[in-house]
Short mmCIF file of C-alpha atoms in Angstrom, two decimals:
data_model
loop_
_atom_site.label_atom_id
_atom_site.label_comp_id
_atom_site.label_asym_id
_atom_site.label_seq_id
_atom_site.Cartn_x
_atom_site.Cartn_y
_atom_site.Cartn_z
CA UNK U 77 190.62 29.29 63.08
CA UNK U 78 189.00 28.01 59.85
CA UNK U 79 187.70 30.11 57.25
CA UNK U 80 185.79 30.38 54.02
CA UNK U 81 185.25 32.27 51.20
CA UNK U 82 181.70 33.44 49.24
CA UNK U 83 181.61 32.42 45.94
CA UNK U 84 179.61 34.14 43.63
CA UNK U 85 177.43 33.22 40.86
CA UNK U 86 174.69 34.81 38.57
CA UNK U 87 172.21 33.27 36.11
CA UNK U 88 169.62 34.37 34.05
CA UNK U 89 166.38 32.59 33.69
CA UNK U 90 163.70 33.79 30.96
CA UNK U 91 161.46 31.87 33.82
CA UNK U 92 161.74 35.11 36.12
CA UNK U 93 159.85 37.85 35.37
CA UNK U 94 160.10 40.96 37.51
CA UNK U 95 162.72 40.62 40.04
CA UNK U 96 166.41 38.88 40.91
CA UNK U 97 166.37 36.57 43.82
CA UNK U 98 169.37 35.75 46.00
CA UNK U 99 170.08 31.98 47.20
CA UNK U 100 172.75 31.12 50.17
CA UNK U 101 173.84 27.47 49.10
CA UNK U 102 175.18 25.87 51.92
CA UNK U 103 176.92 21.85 51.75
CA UNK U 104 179.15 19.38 53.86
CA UNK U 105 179.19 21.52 57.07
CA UNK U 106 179.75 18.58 58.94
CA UNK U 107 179.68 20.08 62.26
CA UNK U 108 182.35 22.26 61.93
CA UNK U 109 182.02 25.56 62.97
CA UNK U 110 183.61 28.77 61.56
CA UNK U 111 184.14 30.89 64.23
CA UNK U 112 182.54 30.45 67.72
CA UNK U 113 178.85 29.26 67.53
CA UNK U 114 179.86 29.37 63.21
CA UNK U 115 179.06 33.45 63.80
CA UNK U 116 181.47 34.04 61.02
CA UNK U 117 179.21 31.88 58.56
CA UNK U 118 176.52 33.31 60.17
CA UNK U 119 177.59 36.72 59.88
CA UNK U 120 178.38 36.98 56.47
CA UNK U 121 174.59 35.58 56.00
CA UNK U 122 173.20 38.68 57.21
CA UNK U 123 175.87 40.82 55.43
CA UNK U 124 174.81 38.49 51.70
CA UNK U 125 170.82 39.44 52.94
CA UNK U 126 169.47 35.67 50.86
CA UNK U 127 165.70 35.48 50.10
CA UNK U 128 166.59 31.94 51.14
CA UNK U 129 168.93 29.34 52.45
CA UNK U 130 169.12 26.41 50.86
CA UNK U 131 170.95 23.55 52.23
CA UNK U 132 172.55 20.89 49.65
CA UNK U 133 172.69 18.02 52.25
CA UNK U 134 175.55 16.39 55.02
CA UNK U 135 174.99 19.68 57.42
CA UNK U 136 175.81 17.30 60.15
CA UNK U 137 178.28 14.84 60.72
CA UNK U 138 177.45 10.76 59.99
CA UNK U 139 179.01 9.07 63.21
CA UNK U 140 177.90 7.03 66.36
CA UNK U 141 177.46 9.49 68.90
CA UNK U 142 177.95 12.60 66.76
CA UNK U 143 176.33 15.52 68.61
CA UNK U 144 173.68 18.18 67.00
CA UNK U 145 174.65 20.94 68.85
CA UNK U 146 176.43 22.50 66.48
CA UNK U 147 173.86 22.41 63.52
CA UNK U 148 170.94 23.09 65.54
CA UNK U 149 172.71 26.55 66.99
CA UNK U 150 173.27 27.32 63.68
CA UNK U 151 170.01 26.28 62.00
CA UNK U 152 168.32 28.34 65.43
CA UNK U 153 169.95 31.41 63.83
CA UNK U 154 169.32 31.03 60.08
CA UNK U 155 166.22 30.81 60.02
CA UNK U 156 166.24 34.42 61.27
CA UNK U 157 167.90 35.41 58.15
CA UNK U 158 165.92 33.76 55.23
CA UNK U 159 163.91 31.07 55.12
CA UNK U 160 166.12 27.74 54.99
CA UNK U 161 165.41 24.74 52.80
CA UNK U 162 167.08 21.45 53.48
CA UNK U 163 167.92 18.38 51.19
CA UNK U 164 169.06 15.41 53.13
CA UNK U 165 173.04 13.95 51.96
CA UNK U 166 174.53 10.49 53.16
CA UNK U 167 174.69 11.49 56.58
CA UNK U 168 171.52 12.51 57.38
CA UNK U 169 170.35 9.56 55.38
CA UNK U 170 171.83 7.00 56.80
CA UNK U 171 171.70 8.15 60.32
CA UNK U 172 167.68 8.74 59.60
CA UNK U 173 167.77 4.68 57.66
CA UNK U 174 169.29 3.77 60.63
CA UNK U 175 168.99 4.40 64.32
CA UNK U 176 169.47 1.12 65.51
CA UNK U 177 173.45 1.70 64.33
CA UNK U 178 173.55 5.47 64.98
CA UNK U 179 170.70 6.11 67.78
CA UNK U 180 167.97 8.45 68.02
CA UNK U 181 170.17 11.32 67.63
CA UNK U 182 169.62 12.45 64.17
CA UNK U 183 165.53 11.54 64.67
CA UNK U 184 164.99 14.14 67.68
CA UNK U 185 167.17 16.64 65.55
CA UNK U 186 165.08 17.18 62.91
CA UNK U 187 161.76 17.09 64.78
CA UNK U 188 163.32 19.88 66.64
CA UNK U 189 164.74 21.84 63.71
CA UNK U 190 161.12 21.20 61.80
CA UNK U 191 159.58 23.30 64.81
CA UNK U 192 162.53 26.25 64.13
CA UNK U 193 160.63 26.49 60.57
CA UNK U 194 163.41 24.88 58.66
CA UNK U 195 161.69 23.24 55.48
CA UNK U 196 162.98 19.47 55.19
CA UNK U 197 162.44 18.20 51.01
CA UNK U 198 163.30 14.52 50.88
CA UNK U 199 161.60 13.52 47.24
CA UNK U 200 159.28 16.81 47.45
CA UNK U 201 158.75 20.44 45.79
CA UNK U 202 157.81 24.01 47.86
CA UNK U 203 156.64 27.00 46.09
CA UNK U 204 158.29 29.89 47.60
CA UNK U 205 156.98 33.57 46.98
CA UNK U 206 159.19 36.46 47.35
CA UNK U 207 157.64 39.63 45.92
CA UNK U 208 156.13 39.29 42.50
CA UNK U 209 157.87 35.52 41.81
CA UNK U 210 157.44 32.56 42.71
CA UNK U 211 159.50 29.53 42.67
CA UNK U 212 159.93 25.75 43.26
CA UNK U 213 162.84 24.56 45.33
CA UNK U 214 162.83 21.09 44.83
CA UNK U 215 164.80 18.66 47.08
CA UNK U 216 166.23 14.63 46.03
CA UNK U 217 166.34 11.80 48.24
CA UNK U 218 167.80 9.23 46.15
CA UNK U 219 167.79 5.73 47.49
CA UNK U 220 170.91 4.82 48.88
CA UNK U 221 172.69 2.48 47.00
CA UNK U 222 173.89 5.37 44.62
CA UNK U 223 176.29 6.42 47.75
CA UNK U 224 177.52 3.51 47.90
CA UNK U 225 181.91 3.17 46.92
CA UNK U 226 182.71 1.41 43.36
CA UNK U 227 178.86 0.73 42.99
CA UNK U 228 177.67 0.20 39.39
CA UNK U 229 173.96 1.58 39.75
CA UNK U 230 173.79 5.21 37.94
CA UNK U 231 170.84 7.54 38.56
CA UNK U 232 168.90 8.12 35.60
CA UNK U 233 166.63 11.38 34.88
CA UNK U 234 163.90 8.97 34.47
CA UNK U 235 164.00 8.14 37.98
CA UNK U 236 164.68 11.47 39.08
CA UNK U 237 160.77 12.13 37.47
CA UNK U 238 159.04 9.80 39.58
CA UNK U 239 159.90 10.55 42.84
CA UNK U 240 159.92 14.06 42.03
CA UNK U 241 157.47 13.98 39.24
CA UNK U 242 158.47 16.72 35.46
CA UNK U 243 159.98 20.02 35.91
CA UNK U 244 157.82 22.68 35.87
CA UNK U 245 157.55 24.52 32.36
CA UNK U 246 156.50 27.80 33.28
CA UNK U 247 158.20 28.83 36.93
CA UNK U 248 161.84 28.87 37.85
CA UNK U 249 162.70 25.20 39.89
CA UNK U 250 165.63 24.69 41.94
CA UNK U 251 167.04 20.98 42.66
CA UNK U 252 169.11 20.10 46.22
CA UNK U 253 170.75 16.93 45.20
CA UNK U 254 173.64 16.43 47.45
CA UNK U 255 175.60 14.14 45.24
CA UNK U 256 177.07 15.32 41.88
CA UNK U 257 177.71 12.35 40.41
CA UNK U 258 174.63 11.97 38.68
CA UNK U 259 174.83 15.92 37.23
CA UNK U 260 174.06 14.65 33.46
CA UNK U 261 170.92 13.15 34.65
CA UNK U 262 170.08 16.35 36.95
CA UNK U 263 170.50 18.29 33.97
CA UNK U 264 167.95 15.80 31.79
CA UNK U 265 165.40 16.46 34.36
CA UNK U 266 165.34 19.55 33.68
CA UNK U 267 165.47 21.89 37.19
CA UNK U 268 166.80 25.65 36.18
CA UNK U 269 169.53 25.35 38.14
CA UNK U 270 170.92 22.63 40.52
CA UNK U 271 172.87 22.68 43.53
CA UNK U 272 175.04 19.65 45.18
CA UNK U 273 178.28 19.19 47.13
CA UNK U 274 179.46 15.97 48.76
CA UNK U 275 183.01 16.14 47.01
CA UNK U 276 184.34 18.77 49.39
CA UNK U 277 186.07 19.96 46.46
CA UNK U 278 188.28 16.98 45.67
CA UNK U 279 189.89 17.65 48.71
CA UNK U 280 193.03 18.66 46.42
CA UNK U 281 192.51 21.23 43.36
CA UNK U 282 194.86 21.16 41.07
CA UNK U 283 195.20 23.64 37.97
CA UNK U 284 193.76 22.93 34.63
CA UNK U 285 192.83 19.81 36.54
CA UNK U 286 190.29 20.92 39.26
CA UNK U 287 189.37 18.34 41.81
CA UNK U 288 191.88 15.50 42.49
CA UNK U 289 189.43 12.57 44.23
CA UNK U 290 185.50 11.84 45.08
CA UNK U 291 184.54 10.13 48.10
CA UNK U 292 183.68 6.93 46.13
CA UNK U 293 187.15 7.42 45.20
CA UNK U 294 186.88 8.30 41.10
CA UNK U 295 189.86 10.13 40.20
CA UNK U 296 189.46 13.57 38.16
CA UNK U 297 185.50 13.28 38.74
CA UNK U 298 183.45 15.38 35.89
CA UNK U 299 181.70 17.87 38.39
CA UNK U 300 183.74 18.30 41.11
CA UNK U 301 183.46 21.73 41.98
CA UNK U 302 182.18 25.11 39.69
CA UNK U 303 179.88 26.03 37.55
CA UNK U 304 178.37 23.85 34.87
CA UNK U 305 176.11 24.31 31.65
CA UNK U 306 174.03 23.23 29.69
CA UNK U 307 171.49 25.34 27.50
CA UNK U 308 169.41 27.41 29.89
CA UNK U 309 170.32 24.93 32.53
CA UNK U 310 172.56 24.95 35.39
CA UNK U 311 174.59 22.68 37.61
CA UNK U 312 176.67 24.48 40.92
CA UNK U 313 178.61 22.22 42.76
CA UNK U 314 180.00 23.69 46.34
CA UNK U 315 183.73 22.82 47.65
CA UNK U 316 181.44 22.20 51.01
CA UNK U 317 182.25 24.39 53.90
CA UNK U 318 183.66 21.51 56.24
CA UNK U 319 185.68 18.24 56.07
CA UNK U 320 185.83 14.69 58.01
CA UNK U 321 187.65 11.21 58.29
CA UNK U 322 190.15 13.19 56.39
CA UNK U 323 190.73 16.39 57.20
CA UNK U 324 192.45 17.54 53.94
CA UNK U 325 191.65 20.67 51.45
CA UNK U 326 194.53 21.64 49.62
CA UNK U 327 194.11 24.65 47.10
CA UNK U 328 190.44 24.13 47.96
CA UNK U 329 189.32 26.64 50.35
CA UNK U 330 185.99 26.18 51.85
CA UNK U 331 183.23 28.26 50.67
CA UNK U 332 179.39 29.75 50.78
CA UNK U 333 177.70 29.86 47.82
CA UNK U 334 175.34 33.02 46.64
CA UNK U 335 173.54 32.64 43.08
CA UNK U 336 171.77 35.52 42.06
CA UNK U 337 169.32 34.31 39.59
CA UNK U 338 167.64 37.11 37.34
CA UNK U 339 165.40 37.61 34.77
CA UNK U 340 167.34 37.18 31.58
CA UNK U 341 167.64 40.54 29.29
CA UNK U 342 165.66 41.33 26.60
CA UNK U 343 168.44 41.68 24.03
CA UNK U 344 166.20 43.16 21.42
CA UNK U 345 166.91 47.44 20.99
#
């Protein structure tokens, strides 16, 4: 049986004002499901209690005649839970760019997962309201040539800003990018805290080392898995909770995310 482990994180943001909130962070599923009908992943949801579940892209899995099942049983079930927010990766990208290759698969999959409730942000910003805050969860659709393997193109922050337009100054904004490639320029922007995947952990972790190879095959990569910081901003990059092509994590277990982000302290006495 596969398994996982919950990784846990906490920031502070002087953004927040009068209460923590708790985000699931969930990347590279890819199908797979951890335990029957993913209840394990699902079950330590409801233990973990997230205001919301956000979704850092590549839930499903890229291929001709790939089947949904599995990510719309679990999507039915989340969105009991918390509310669920979900940033398009590669997959979903490409299948959505093109159905003539992959088929109308990934099309009637979100339509139906839209009518669950689940919130899809390709290039746009919610507010989300849990007691007396109120965020932004932003989500990036970038366009696709900075997937693609050896390519030269680099996402800049400036770009990032018009198709998602400036941070926001005054409330706390969360960024889905699925891709950490491009984490200098998500930290430019300017989002509190950011969340991708797509690595899968450099499918080998080795110590003092961390994550051996990217799927555009860069060696080492910079953010590869962890925590990253810079100022009051933040960059959390998942290990991803599934694998494909090669099925390979080595030192690299798979793993859910949960960030609890709080006001930050008043350190005065």
């Amino acid at each position: 049986m596969k398994t996982f482990k919950t990784t846990f994180y906490k920031i502070q943001s002087d953004k927040l004002k009068t209460q923590s909130i708790r985000l699931a962070v969930l990347s590279d599923l890819h199908n797979v499901e951890l335990g029957k009908g993913n209840e394990n992943l699902l079950g330590e949801l409801r233990k973990q209690a997230p205001d919301a579940i956000l979704i850092a892209g590549d839930l499903v899995l890229g291929k001709e005649k790939a089947s949904f099942q599995i990510p719309y049983a679990f999507l039915k079930e989340a969105v009991h839970i918390a509310p669920v927010y979900y940033a398009l990766g590669n997959h979903e990208q490409r299948m959505k760019r093109k159905p003539e290759v992959y088929g109308e698969g990934y099309l009637e999959f979100e339509k139906e997962v839209r009518e669950l409730g689940v919130v899809f942000l390709e290039n746009e910003t919610r507010e989300l309201e849990m007691g007396g805050e109120k965020i932004l969860i932003s989500g990036l659709l970038p366009p696709y040539q900075y997937y693609k393997k050896g390519g030269k193109d680099f996402l800049k922050s400036e770009e990032i800003e018009v198709l998602l337009g400036k941070t926001s100054k005054n409330q706390f904004q969360v960024l889905l990018a699925h891709t950490p490639k491009y984490g200098d320029s998500y930290l430019e922007w300017g989002s509190d805290v950011t969340f991708s995947g797509h690595y899968h952990g450099g499918m080998v972790q080795l110590p003092f080392l961390g994550g051996v190879i990217s799927p555009d095959f860069r060696i080492f990569p910079k953010y590869c898995k962890g925590h990253f910081q810079e100022g009051d901003r933040h960059l959390i990059v998942s290990g991803g909770l599934g694998e494909h092509t090669i099925p390979l994590r080595i030192f690299n277990p798979r793993e859910l995310i949960m960030v609890e982000c709080s006001p930050k302290k008043n350190s005065e006495k």
